[in-house]
Coordinates of C-alpha atoms in Angstrom, one line a residue:
X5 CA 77.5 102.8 129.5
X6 CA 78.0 104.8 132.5
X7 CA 79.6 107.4 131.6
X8 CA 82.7 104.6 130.2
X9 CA 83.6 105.4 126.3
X10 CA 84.6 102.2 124.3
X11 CA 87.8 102.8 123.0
X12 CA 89.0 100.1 120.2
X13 CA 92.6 100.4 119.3
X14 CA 93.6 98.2 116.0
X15 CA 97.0 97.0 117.2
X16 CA 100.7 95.3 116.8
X17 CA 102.9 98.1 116.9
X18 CA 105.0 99.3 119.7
X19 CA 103.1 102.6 119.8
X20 CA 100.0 100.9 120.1
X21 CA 101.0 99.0 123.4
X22 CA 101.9 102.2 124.6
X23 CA 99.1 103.8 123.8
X24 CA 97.1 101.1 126.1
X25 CA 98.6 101.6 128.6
X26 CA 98.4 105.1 129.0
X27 CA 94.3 104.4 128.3
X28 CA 93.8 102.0 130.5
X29 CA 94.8 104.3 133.9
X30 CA 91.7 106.5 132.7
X31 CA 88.5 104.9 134.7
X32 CA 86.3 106.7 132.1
X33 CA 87.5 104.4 129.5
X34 CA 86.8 100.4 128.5
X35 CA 90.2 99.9 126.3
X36 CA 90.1 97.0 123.8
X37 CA 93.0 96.1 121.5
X38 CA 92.9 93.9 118.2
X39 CA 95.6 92.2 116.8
X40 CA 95.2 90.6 113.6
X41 CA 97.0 86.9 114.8
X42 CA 99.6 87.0 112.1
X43 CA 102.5 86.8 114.6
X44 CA 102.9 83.6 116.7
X45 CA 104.0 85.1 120.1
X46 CA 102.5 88.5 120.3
X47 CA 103.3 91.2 122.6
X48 CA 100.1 92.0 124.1
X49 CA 99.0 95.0 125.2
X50 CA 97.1 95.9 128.8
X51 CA 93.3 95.8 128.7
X52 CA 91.0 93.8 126.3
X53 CA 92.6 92.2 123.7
X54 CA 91.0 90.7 120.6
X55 CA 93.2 88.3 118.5
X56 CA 92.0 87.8 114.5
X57 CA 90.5 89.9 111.6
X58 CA 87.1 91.4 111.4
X59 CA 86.0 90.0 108.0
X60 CA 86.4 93.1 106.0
X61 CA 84.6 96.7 106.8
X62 CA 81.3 95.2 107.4
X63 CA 82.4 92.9 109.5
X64 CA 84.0 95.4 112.0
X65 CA 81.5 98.1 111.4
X66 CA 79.1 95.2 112.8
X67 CA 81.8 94.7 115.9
X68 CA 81.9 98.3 116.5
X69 CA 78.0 98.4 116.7
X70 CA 77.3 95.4 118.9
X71 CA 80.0 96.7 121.1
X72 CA 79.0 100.0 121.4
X73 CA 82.8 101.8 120.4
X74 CA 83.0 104.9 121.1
X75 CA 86.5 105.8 119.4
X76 CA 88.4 104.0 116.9
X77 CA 92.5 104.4 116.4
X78 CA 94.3 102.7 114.1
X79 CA 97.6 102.3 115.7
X80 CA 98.2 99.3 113.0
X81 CA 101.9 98.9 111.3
X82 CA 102.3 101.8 108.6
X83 CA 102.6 98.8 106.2
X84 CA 98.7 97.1 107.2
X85 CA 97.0 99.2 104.4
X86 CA 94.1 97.0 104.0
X87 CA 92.9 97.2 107.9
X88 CA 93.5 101.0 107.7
X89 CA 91.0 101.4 104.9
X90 CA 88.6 99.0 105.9
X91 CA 88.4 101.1 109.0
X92 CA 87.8 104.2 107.5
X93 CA 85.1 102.3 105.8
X94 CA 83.4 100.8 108.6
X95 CA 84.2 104.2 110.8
X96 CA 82.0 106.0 108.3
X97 CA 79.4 103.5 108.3
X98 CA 78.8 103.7 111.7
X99 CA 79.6 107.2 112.4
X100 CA 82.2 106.6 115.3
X101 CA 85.5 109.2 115.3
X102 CA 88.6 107.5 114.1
X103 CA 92.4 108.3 114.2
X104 CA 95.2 107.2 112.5
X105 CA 98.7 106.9 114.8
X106 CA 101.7 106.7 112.3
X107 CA 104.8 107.6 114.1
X108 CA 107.1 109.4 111.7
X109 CA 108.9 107.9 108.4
X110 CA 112.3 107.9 108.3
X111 CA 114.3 110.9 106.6
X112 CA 117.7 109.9 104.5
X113 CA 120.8 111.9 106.0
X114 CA 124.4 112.8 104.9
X115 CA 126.3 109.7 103.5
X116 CA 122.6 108.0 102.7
X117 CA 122.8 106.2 99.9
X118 CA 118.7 106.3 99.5
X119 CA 116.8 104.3 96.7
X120 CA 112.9 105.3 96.5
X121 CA 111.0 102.4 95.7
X122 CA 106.7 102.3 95.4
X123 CA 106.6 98.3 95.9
X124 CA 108.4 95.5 96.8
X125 CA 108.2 94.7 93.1
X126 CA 109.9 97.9 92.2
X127 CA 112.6 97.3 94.9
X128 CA 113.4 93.9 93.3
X129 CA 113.8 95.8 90.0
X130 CA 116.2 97.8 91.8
X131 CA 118.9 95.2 93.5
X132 CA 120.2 94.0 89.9
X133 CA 122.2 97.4 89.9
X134 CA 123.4 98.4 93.4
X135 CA 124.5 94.8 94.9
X136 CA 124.7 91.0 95.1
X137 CA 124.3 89.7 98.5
X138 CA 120.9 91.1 100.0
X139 CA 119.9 92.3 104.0
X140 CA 115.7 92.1 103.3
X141 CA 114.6 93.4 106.0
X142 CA 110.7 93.8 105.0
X143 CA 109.2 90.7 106.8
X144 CA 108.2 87.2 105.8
X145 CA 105.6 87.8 103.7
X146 CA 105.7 89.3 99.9
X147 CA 108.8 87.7 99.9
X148 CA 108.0 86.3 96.3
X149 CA 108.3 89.3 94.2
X150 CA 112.8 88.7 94.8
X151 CA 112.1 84.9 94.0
X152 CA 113.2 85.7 90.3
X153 CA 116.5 87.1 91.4
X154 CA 117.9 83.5 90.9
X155 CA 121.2 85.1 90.5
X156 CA 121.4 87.3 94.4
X157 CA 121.5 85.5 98.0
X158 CA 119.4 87.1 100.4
X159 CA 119.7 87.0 104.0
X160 CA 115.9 87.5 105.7
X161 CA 115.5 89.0 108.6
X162 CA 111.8 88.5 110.0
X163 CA 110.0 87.4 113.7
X164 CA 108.3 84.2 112.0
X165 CA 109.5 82.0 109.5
X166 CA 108.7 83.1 106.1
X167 CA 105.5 81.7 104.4
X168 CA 105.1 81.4 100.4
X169 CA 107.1 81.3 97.3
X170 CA 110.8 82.8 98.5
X171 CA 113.8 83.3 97.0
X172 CA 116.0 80.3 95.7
X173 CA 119.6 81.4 97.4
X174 CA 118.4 82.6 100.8
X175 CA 119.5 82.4 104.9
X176 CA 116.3 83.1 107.3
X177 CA 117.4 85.1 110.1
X178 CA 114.4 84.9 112.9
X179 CA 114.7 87.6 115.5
X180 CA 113.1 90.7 116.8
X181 CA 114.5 94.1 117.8
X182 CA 115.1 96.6 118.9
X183 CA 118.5 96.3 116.9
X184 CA 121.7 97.7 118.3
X185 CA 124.0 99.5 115.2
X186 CA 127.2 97.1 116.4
X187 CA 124.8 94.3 116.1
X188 CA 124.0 95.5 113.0
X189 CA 127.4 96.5 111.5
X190 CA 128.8 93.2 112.6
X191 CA 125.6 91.5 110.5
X192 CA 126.2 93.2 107.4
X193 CA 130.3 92.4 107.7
X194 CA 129.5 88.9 108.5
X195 CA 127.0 88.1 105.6
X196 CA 129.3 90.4 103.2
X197 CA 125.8 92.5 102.3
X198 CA 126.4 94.7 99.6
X199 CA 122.5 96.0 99.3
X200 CA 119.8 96.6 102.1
X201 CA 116.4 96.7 101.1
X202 CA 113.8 98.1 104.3
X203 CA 109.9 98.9 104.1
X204 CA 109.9 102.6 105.6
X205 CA 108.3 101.7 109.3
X206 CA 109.5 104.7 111.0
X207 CA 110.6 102.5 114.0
X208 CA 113.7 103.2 116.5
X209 CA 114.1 99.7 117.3
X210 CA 115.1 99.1 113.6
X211 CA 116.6 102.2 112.4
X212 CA 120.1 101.0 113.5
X213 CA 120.5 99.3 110.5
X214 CA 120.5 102.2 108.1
X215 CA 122.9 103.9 110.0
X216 CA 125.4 100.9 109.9
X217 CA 124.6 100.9 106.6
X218 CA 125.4 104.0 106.0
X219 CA 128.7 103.5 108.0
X220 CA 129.7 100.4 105.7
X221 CA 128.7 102.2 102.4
X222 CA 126.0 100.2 101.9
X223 CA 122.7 101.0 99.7
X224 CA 119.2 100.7 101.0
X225 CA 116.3 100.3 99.0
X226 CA 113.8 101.8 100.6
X227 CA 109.7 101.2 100.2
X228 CA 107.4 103.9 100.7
X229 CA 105.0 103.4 102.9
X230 CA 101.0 103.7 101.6
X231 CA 98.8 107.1 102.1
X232 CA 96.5 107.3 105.2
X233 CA 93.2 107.1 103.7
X234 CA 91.5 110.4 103.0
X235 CA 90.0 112.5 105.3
X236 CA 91.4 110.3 108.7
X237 CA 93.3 112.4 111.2
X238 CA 96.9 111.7 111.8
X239 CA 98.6 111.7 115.2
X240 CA 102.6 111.1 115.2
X241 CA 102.8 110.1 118.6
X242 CA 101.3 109.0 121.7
X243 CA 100.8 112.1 123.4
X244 CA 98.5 113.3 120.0
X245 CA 96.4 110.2 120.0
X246 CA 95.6 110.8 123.8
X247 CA 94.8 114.7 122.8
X248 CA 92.7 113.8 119.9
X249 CA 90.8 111.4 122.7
X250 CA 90.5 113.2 125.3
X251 CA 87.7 115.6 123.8
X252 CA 85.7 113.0 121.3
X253 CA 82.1 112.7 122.2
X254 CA 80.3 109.3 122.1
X255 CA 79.3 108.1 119.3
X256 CA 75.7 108.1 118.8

């Protein structure tokens, strides 16, 4: 199309944004991003911008067909499994180079006090043992694998209210970072948390509250986040997206 290359970038996260509007300065590039219209006020990104799903890999292989994409990165929370796969799915189907942009996971330091967990299920499992009065800190939804925890109170931090079956004892707390760590120390003191449970996001603008944890001798329960699929490149960072674009040929 003129020498332009389609560039679709499936969205939400802060290092998407940025990566859109680094892309967009380029004239040699038409930038589209999707977001998948879970959050009510979404930060959008420069450029195109789609808002909803795809209806599952053969739905977007069909979008990436009729709209002629030339690159596909999946800049999506390191949490959004089901998108990522469906995109290495629909990327093989249609033969179009995709990238996977998962800024780093976090790494436990001195006075951590760490707890690996593979689910939110798992992490439930966990609280009995380390703590009482609960900082959940992994969004609004899944929220129903702690609704057996009769016994705990849970304060939950998310951007939207929480949807589904929750937990009985529990304070919603609707906000979005980035956190500060006084903000965060002064939470934790407030609420009297004894446990913090976190999904492994890797984000800045939420890592302050492991390190007041970690001040106030607090716990964290921390969920892994799920693989990349198979075979997809990985870029940490915005600069390695831009490098792994820069040389990709159209798709044919």
């Amino acid at each position: 199309m003129n020498g332009v290359r389609h560039v679709l970038i499936l969205g939400g996260t802060t290092e998407a944004r940025q990566l859109a509007a680094e892309l967009v300065a380029d004239p040699t590039l038409r930038v589209t991003s999707s977001l998948a219209g879970r959050v009510a006020r979404p930060r959008l990104p420069a450029g195109e911008v789609r808002i909803g799903g795809f209806g599952g890999p053969e739905g977007l292989a069909r979008w990436l067909r009729e709209q002629q994409v030339d690159a596909l990165i999946d800049a999506t929370h390191p949490f959004a499994g089901t998108i990522s796969f469906n995109a290495a799915q629909a990327a093989a189907e249609v033969h179009v180079p995709l990238l996977a942009l998962r800024r780093p996971g976090w790494v436990a330091g001195p006075g951590d006090d760490w707890h690996d967990a593979a689910s939110l299920e798992e992490a439930a499992d966990a609280l009995p043992a380390l703590g009482e009065r609960v900082f959940l800190t992994t969004g609004r939804m899944g929220l129903a694998a702690f609704a057996h925890l009769e016994d705990m109170w849970f304060l939950v931090r998310s951007v939207d209210p929480p949807e589904g079956t929750v937990p009985p004892r529990m304070e919603v707390l609707l906000d979005r970072g980035p956190f500060t760590v006084e903000g965060e120390r002064e939470l934790l003191r407030r609420h009297r948390i004894d446990v913090l449970v976190t999904k492994d996001s890797g984000a800045a603008a939420t890592a302050a509250k492991l390190v007041a944890a970690r001040a106030a001798g607090v716990p964290v329960v921390v969920v892994r986040r799920p693989p990349v699929p198979a075979g997809v490149p990985v870029a940490t960072d915005v600069a390695g997206a831009v490098g792994w674009l820069r040389p990709v040929p159209s798709a044919p």
